[in-house]
Tab-separated table of N, CA, C and O in Angstrom:
chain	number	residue	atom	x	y	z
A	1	UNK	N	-193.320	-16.810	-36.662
A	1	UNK	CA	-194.577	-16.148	-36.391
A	1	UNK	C	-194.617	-14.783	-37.054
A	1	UNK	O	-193.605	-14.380	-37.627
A	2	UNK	N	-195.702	-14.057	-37.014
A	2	UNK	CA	-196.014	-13.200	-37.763
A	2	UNK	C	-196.764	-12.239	-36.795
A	2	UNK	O	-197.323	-12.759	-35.829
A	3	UNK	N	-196.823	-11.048	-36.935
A	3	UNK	CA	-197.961	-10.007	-36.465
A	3	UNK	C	-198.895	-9.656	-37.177
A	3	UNK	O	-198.829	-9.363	-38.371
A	4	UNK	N	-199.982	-9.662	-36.380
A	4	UNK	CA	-201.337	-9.618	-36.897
A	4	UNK	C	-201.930	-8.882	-36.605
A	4	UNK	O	-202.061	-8.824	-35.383
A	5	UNK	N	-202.830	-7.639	-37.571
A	5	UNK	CA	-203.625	-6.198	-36.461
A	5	UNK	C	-205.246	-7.153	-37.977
A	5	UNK	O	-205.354	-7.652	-39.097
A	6	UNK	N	-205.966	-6.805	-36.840
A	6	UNK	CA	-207.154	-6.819	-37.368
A	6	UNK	C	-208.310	-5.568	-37.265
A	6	UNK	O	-208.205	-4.679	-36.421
A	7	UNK	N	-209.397	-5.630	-38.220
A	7	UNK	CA	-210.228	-4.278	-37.598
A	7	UNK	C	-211.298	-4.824	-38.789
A	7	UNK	O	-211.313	-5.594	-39.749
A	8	UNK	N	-212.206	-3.865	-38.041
A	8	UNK	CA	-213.976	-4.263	-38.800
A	8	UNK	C	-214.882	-4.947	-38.079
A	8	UNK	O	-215.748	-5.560	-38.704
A	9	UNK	N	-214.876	-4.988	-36.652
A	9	UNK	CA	-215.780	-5.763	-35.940
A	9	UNK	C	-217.004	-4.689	-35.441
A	9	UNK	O	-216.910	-3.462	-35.406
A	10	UNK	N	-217.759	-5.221	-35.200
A	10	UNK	CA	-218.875	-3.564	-34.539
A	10	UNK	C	-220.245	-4.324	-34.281
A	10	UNK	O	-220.348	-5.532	-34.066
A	11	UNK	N	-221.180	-3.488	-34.335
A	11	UNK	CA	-222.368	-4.163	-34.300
A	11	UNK	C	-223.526	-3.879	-35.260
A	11	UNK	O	-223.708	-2.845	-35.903
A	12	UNK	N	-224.145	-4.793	-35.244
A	12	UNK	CA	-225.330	-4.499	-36.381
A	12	UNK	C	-226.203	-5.268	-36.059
A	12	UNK	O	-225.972	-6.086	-35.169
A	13	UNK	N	-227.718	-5.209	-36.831
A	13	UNK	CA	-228.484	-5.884	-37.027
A	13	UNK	C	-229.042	-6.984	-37.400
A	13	UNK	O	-229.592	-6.943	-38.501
A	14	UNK	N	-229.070	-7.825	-36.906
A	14	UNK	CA	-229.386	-9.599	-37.723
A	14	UNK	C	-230.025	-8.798	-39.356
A	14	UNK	O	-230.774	-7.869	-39.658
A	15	UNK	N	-229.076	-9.965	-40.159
A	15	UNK	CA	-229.659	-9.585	-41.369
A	15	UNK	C	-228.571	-8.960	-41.957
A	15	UNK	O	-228.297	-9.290	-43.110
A	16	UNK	N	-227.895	-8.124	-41.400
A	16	UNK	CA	-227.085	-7.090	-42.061
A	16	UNK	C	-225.753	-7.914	-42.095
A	16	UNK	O	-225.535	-9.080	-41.769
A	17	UNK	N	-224.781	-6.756	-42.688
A	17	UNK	CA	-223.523	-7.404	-43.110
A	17	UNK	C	-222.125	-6.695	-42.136
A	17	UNK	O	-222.248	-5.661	-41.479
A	18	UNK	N	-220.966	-7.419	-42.216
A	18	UNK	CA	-219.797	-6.819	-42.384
A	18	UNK	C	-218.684	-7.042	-43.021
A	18	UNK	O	-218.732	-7.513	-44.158
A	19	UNK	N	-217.462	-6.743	-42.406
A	19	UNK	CA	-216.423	-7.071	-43.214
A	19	UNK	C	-215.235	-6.770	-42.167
A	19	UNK	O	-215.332	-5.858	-41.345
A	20	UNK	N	-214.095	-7.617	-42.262
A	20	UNK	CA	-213.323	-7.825	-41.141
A	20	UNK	C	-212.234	-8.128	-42.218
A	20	UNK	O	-212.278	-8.703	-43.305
A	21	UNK	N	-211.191	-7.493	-41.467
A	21	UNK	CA	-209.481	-6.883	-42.261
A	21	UNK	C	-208.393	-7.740	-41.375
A	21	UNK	O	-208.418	-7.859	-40.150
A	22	UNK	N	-207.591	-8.215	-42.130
A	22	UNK	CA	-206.700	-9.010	-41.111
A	22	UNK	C	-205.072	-8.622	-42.066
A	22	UNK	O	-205.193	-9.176	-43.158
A	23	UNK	N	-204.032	-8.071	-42.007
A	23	UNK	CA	-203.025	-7.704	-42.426
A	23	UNK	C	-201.789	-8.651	-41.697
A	23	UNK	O	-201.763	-8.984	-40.513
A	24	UNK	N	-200.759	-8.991	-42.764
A	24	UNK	CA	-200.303	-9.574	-41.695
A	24	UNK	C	-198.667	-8.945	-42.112
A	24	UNK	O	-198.326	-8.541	-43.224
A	25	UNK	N	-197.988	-8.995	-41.114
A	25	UNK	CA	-196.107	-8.768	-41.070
A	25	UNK	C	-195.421	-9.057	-42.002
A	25	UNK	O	-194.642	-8.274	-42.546
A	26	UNK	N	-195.689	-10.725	-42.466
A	26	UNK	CA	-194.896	-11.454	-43.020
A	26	UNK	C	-195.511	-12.532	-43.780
A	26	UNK	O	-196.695	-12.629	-44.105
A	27	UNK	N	-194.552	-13.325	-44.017
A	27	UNK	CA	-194.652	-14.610	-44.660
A	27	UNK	C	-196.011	-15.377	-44.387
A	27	UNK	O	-195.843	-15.743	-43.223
A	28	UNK	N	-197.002	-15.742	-44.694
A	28	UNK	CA	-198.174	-16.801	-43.951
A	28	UNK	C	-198.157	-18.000	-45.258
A	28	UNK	O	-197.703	-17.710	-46.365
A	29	UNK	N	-198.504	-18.841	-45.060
A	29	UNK	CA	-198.965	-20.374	-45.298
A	29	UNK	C	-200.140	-20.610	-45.685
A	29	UNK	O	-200.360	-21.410	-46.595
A	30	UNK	N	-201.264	-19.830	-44.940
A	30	UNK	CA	-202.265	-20.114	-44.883
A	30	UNK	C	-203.175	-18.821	-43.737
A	30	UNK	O	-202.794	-18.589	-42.589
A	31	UNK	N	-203.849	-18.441	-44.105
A	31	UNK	CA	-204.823	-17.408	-43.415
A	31	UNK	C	-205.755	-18.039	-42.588
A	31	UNK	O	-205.707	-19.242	-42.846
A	32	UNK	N	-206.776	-17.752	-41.512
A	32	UNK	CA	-208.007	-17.891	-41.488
A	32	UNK	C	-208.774	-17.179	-40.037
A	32	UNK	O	-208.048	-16.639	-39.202
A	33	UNK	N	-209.797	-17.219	-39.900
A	33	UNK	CA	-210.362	-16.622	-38.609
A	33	UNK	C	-211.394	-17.714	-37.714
A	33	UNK	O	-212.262	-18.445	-38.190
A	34	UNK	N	-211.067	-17.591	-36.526
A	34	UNK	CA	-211.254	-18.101	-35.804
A	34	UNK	C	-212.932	-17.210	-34.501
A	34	UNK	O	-212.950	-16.030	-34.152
A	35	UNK	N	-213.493	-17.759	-34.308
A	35	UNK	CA	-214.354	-16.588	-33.381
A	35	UNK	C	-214.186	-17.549	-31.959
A	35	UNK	O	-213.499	-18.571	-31.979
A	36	UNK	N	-214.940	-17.060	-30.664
A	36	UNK	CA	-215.584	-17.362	-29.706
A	36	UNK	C	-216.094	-16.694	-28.735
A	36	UNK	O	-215.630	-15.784	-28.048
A	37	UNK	N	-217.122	-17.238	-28.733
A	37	UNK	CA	-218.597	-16.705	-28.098
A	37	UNK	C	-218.537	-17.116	-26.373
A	37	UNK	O	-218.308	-18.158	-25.759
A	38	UNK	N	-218.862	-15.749	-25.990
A	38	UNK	CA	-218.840	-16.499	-24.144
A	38	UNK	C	-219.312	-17.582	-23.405
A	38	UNK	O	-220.500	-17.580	-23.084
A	39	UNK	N	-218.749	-18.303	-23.150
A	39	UNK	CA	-219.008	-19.407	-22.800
A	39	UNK	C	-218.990	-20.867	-23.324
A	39	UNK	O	-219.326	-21.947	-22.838
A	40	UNK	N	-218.324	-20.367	-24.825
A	40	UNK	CA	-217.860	-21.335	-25.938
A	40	UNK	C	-216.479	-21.360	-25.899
A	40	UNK	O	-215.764	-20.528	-25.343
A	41	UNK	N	-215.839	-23.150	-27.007
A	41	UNK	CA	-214.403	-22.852	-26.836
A	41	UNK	C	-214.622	-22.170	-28.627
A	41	UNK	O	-215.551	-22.281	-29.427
A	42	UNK	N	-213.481	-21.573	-28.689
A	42	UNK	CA	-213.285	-20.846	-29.906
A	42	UNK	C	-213.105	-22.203	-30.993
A	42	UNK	O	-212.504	-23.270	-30.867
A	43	UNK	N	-214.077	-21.508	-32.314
A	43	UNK	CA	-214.342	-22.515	-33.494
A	43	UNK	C	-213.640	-21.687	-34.429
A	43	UNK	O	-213.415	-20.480	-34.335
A	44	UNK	N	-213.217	-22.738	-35.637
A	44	UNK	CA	-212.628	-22.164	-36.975
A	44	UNK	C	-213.877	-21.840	-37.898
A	44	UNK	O	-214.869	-22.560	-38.009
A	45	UNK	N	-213.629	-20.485	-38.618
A	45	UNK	CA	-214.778	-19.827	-39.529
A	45	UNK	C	-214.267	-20.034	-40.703
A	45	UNK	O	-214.993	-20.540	-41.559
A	46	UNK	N	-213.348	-19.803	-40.917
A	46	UNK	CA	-213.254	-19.871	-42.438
A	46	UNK	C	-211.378	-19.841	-42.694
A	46	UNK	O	-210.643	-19.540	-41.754
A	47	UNK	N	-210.840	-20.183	-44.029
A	47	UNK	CA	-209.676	-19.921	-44.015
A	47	UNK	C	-209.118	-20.306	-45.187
A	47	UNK	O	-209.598	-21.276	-45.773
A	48	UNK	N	-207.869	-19.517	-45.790
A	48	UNK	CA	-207.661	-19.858	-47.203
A	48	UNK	C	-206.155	-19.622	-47.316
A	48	UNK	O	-205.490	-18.909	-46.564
A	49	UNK	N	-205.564	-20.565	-48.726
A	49	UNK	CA	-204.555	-20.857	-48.125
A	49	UNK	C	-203.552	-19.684	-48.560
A	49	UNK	O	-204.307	-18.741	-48.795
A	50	UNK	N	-202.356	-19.300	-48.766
A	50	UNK	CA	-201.773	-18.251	-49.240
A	50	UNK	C	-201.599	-18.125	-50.828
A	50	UNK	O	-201.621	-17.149	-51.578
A	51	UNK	N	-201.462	-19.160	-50.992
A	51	UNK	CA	-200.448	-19.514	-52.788
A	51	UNK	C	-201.145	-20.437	-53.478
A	51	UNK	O	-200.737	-20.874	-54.554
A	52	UNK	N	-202.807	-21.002	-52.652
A	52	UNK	CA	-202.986	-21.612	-53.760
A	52	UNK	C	-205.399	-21.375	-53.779
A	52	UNK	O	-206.310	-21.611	-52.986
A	53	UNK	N	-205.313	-21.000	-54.717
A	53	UNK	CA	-206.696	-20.817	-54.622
A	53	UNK	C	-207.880	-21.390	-53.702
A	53	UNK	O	-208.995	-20.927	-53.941
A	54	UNK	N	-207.772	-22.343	-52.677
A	54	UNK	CA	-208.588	-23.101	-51.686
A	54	UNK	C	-208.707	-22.226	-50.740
A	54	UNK	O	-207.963	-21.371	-50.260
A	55	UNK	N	-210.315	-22.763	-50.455
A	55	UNK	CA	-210.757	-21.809	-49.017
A	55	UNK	C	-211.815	-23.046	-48.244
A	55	UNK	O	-212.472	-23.774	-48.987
A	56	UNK	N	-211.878	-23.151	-47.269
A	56	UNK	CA	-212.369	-23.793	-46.106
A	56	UNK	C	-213.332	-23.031	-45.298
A	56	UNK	O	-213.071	-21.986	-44.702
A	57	UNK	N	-214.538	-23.673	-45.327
A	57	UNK	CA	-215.709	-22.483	-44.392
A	57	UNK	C	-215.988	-23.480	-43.320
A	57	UNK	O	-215.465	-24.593	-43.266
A	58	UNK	N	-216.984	-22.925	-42.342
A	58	UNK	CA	-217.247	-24.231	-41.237
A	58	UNK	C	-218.541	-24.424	-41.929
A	58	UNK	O	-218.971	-23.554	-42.686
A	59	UNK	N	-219.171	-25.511	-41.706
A	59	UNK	CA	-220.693	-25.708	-41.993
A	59	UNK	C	-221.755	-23.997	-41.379
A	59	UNK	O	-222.753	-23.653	-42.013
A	60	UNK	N	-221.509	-23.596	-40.756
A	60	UNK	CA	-222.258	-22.637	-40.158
A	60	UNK	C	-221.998	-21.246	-40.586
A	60	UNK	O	-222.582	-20.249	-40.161
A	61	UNK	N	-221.271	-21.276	-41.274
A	61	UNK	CA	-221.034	-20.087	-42.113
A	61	UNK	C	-221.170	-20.273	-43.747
A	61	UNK	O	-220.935	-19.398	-44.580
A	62	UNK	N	-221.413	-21.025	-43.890
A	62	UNK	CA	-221.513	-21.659	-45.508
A	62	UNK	C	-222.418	-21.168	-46.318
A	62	UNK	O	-223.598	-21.217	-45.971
A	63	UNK	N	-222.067	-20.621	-47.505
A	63	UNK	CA	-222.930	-19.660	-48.033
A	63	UNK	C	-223.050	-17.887	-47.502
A	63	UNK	O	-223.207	-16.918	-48.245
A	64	UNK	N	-222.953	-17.890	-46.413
A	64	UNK	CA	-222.824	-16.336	-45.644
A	64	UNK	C	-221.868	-15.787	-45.815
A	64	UNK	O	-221.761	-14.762	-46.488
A	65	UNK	N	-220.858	-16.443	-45.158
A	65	UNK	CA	-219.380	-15.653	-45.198
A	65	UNK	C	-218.302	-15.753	-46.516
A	65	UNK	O	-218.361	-16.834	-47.102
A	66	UNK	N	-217.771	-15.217	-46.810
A	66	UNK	CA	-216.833	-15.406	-47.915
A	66	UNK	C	-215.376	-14.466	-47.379
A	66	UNK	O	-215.140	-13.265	-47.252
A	67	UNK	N	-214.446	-15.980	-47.117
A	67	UNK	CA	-213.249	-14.964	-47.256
A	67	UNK	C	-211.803	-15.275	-48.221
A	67	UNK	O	-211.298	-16.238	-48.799
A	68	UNK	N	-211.471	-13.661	-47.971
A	68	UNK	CA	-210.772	-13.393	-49.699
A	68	UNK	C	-209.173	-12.969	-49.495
A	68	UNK	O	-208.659	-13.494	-48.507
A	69	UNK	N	-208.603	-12.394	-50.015
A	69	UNK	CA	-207.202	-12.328	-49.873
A	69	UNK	C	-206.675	-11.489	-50.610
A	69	UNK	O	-207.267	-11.549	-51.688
A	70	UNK	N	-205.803	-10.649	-50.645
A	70	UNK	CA	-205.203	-9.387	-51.228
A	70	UNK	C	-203.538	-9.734	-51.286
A	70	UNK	O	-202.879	-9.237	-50.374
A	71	UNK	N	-203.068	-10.263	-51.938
A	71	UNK	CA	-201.415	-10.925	-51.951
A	71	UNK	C	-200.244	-9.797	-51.420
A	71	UNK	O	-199.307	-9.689	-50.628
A	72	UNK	N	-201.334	-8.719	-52.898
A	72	UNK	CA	-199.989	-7.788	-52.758
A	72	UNK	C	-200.102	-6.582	-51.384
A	72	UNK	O	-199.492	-5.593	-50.978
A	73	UNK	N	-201.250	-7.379	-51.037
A	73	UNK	CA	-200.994	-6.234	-49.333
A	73	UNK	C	-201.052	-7.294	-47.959
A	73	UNK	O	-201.342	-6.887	-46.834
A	74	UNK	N	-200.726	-8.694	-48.272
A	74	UNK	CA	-200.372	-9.183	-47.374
A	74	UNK	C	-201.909	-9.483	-46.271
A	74	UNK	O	-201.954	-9.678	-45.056
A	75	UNK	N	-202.988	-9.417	-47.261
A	75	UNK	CA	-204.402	-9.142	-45.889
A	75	UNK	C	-205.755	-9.896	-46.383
A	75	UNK	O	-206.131	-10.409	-47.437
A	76	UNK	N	-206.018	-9.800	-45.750
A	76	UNK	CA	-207.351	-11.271	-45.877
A	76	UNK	C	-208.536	-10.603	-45.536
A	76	UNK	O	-208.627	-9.799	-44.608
A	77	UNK	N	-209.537	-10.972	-46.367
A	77	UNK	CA	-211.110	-10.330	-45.363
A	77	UNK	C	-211.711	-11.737	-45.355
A	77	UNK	O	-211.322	-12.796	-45.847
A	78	UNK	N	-212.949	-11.351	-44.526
A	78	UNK	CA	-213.828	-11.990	-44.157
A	78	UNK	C	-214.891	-11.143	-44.153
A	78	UNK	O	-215.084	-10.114	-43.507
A	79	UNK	N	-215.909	-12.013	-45.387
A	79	UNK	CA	-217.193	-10.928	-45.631
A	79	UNK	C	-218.234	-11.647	-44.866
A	79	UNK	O	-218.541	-12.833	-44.994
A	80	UNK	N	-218.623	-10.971	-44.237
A	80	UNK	CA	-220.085	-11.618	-43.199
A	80	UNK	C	-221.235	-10.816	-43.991
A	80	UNK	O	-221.238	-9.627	-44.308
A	81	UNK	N	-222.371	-11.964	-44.257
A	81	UNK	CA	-223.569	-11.377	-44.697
A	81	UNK	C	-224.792	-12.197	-44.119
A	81	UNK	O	-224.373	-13.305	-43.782
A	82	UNK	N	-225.787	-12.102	-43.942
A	82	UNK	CA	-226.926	-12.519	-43.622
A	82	UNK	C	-227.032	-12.676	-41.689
A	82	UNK	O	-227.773	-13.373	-40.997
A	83	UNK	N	-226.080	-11.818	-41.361
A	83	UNK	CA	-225.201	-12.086	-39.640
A	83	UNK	C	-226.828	-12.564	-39.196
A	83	UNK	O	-227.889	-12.301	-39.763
A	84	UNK	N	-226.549	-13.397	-37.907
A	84	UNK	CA	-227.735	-13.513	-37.222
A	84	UNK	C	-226.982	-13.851	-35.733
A	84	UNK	O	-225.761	-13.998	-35.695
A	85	UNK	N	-227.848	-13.965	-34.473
A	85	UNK	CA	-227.168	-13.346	-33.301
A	85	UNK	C	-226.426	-14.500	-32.798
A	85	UNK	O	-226.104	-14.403	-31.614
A	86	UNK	N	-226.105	-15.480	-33.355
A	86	UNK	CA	-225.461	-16.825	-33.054
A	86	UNK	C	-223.903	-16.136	-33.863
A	86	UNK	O	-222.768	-16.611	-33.901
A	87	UNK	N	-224.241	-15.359	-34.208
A	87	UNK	CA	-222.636	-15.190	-34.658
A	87	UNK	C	-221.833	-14.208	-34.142
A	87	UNK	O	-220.751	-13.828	-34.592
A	88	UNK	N	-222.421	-13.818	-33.173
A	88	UNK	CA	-222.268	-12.571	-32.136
A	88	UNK	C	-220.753	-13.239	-31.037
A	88	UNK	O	-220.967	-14.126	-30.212
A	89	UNK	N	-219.448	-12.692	-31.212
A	89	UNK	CA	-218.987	-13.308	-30.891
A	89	UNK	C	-217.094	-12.543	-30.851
A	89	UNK	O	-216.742	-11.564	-31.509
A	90	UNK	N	-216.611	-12.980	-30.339
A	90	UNK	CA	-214.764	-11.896	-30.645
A	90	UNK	C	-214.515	-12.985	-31.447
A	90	UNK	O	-214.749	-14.160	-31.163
A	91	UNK	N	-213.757	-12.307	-33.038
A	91	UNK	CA	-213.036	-12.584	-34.090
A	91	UNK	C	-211.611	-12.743	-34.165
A	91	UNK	O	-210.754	-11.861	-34.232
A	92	UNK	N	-211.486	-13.903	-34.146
A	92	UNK	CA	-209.765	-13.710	-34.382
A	92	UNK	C	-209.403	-13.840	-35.597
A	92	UNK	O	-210.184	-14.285	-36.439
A	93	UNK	N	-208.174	-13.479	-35.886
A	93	UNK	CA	-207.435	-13.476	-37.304
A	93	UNK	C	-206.308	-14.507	-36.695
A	93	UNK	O	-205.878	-14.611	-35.546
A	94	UNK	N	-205.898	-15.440	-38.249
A	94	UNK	CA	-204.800	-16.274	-37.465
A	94	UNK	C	-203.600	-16.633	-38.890
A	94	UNK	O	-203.637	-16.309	-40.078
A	95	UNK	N	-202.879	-17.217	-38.299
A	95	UNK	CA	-201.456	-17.600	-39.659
A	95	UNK	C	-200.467	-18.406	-39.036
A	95	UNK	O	-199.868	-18.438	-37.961
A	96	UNK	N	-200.512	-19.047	-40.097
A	96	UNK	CA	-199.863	-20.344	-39.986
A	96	UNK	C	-198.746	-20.033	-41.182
A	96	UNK	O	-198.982	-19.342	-42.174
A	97	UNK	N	-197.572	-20.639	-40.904
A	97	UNK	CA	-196.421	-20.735	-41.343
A	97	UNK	C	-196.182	-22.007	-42.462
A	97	UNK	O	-195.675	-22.016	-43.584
A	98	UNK	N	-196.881	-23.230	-41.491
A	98	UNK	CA	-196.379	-24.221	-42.267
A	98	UNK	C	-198.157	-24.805	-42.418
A	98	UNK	O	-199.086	-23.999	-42.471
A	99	UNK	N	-198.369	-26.406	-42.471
A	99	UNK	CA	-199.398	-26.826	-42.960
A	99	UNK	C	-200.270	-27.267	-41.630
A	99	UNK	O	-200.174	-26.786	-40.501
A	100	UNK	N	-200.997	-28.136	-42.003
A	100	UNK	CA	-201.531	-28.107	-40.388
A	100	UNK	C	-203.356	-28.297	-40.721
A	100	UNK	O	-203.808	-28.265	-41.866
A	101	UNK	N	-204.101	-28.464	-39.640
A	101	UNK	CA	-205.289	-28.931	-40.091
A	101	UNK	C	-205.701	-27.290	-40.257
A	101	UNK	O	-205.187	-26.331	-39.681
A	102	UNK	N	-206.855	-27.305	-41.287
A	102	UNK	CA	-207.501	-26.318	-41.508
A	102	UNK	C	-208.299	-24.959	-40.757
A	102	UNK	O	-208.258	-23.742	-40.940
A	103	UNK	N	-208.961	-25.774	-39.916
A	103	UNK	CA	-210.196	-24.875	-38.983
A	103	UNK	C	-210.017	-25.241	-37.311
A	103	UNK	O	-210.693	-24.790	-36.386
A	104	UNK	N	-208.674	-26.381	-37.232
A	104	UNK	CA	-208.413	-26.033	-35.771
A	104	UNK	C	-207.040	-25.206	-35.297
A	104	UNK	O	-206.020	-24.994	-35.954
A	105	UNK	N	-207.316	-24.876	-34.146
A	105	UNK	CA	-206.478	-23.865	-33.523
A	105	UNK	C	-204.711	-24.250	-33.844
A	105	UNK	O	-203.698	-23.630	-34.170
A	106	UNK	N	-205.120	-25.697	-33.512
A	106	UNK	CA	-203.048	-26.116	-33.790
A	106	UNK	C	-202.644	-26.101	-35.296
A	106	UNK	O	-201.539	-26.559	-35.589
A	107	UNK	N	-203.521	-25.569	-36.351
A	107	UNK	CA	-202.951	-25.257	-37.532
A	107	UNK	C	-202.372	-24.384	-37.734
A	107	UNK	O	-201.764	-24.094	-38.764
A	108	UNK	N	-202.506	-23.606	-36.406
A	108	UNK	CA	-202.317	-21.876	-36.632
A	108	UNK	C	-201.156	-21.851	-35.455
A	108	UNK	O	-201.195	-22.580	-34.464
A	109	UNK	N	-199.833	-20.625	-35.810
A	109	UNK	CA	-199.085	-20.196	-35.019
A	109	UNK	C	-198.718	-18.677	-34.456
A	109	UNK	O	-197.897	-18.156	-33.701
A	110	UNK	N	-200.135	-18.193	-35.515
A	110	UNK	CA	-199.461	-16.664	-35.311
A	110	UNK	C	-201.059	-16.230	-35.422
A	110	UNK	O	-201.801	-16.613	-36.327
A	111	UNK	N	-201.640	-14.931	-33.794
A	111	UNK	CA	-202.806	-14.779	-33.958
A	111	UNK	C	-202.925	-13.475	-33.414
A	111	UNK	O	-202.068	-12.934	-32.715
A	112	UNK	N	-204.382	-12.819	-33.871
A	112	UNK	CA	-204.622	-11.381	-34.105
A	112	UNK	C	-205.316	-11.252	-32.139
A	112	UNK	O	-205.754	-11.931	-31.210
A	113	UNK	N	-205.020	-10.098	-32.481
A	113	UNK	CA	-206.019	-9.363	-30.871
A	113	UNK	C	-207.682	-9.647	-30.898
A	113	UNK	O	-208.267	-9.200	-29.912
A	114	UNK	N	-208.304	-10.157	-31.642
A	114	UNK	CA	-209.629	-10.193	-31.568
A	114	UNK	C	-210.244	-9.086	-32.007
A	114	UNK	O	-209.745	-7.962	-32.060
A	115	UNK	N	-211.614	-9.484	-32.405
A	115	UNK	CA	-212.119	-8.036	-32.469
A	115	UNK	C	-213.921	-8.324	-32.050
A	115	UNK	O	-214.232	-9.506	-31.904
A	116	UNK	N	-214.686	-7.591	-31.929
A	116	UNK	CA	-215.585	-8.067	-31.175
A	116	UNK	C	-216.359	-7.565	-32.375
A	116	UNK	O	-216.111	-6.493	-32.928
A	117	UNK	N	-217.688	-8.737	-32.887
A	117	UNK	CA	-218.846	-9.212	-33.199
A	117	UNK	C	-220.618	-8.926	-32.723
A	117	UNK	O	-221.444	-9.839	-32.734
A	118	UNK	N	-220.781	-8.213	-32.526
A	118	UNK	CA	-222.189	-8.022	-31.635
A	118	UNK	C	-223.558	-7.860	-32.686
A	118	UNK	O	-223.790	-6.720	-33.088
A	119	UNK	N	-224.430	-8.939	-33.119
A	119	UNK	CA	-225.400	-8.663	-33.821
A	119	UNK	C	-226.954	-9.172	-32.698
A	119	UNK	O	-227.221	-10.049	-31.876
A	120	UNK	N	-227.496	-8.218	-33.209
A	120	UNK	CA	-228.668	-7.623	-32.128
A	120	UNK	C	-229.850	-7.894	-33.423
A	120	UNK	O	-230.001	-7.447	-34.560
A	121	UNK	N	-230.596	-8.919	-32.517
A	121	UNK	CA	-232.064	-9.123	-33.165
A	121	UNK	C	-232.801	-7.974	-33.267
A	121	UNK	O	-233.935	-8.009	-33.746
């Protein structure tokens, strides 16, 4: 496993954008972020792998979000654009070691503190 600090969550305006930082300790496999919304179980957003150019979005972020990867600092973003209030929600950052399905939770072994999402119509 790995340690994970994340940051860039806040609030904004439907319409508007952000950007969310995920750094990690060590070694990862594979990156990606995870959200969930109160009263939801937590869904996979997006995720890409370490070493090889592929990235995985969910249908509901497709086209909006884009996330990217920085090797030599070990850290991943996630660019949110066009936010609207369905995406209002705590962000996780996650890492996986070995392989594993893409956008569900048991792909992942190593995960961030959350960060909270709030977009306001």
């Amino acid at each position: 496993q790995v340690q994970l600090v994340e940051s860039g969550g806040g609030s904004v305006q439907a319409g508007g954008s952000l950007r969310l930082t995920c750094t990690a300790s060590g070694f990862t496999y594979k990156m990606g972020w995870f959200r969930q919304a109160p009263g939801k179980e937590r869904e996979g957003v997006a995720m890409i792998y370490s070493y090889v150019d592929e990235k995985v979005y969910a249908d509901a972020v497709k086209g909006r979000f884009t996330i990217s990867r920085d090797m030599d600092k070990n850290t991943v973003y996630l660019q949110m654009t066009r936010l609207t209030v369905d995406d209002t929600a705590s962000y996780y950052c996650a890492a996986s070691t070995y392989g594993g399905e893409d956008l569900l939770e048991s792909g992942y072994n190593s995960w961030g503190q959350g960060t909270q999402v709030t977009v306001s119509s």
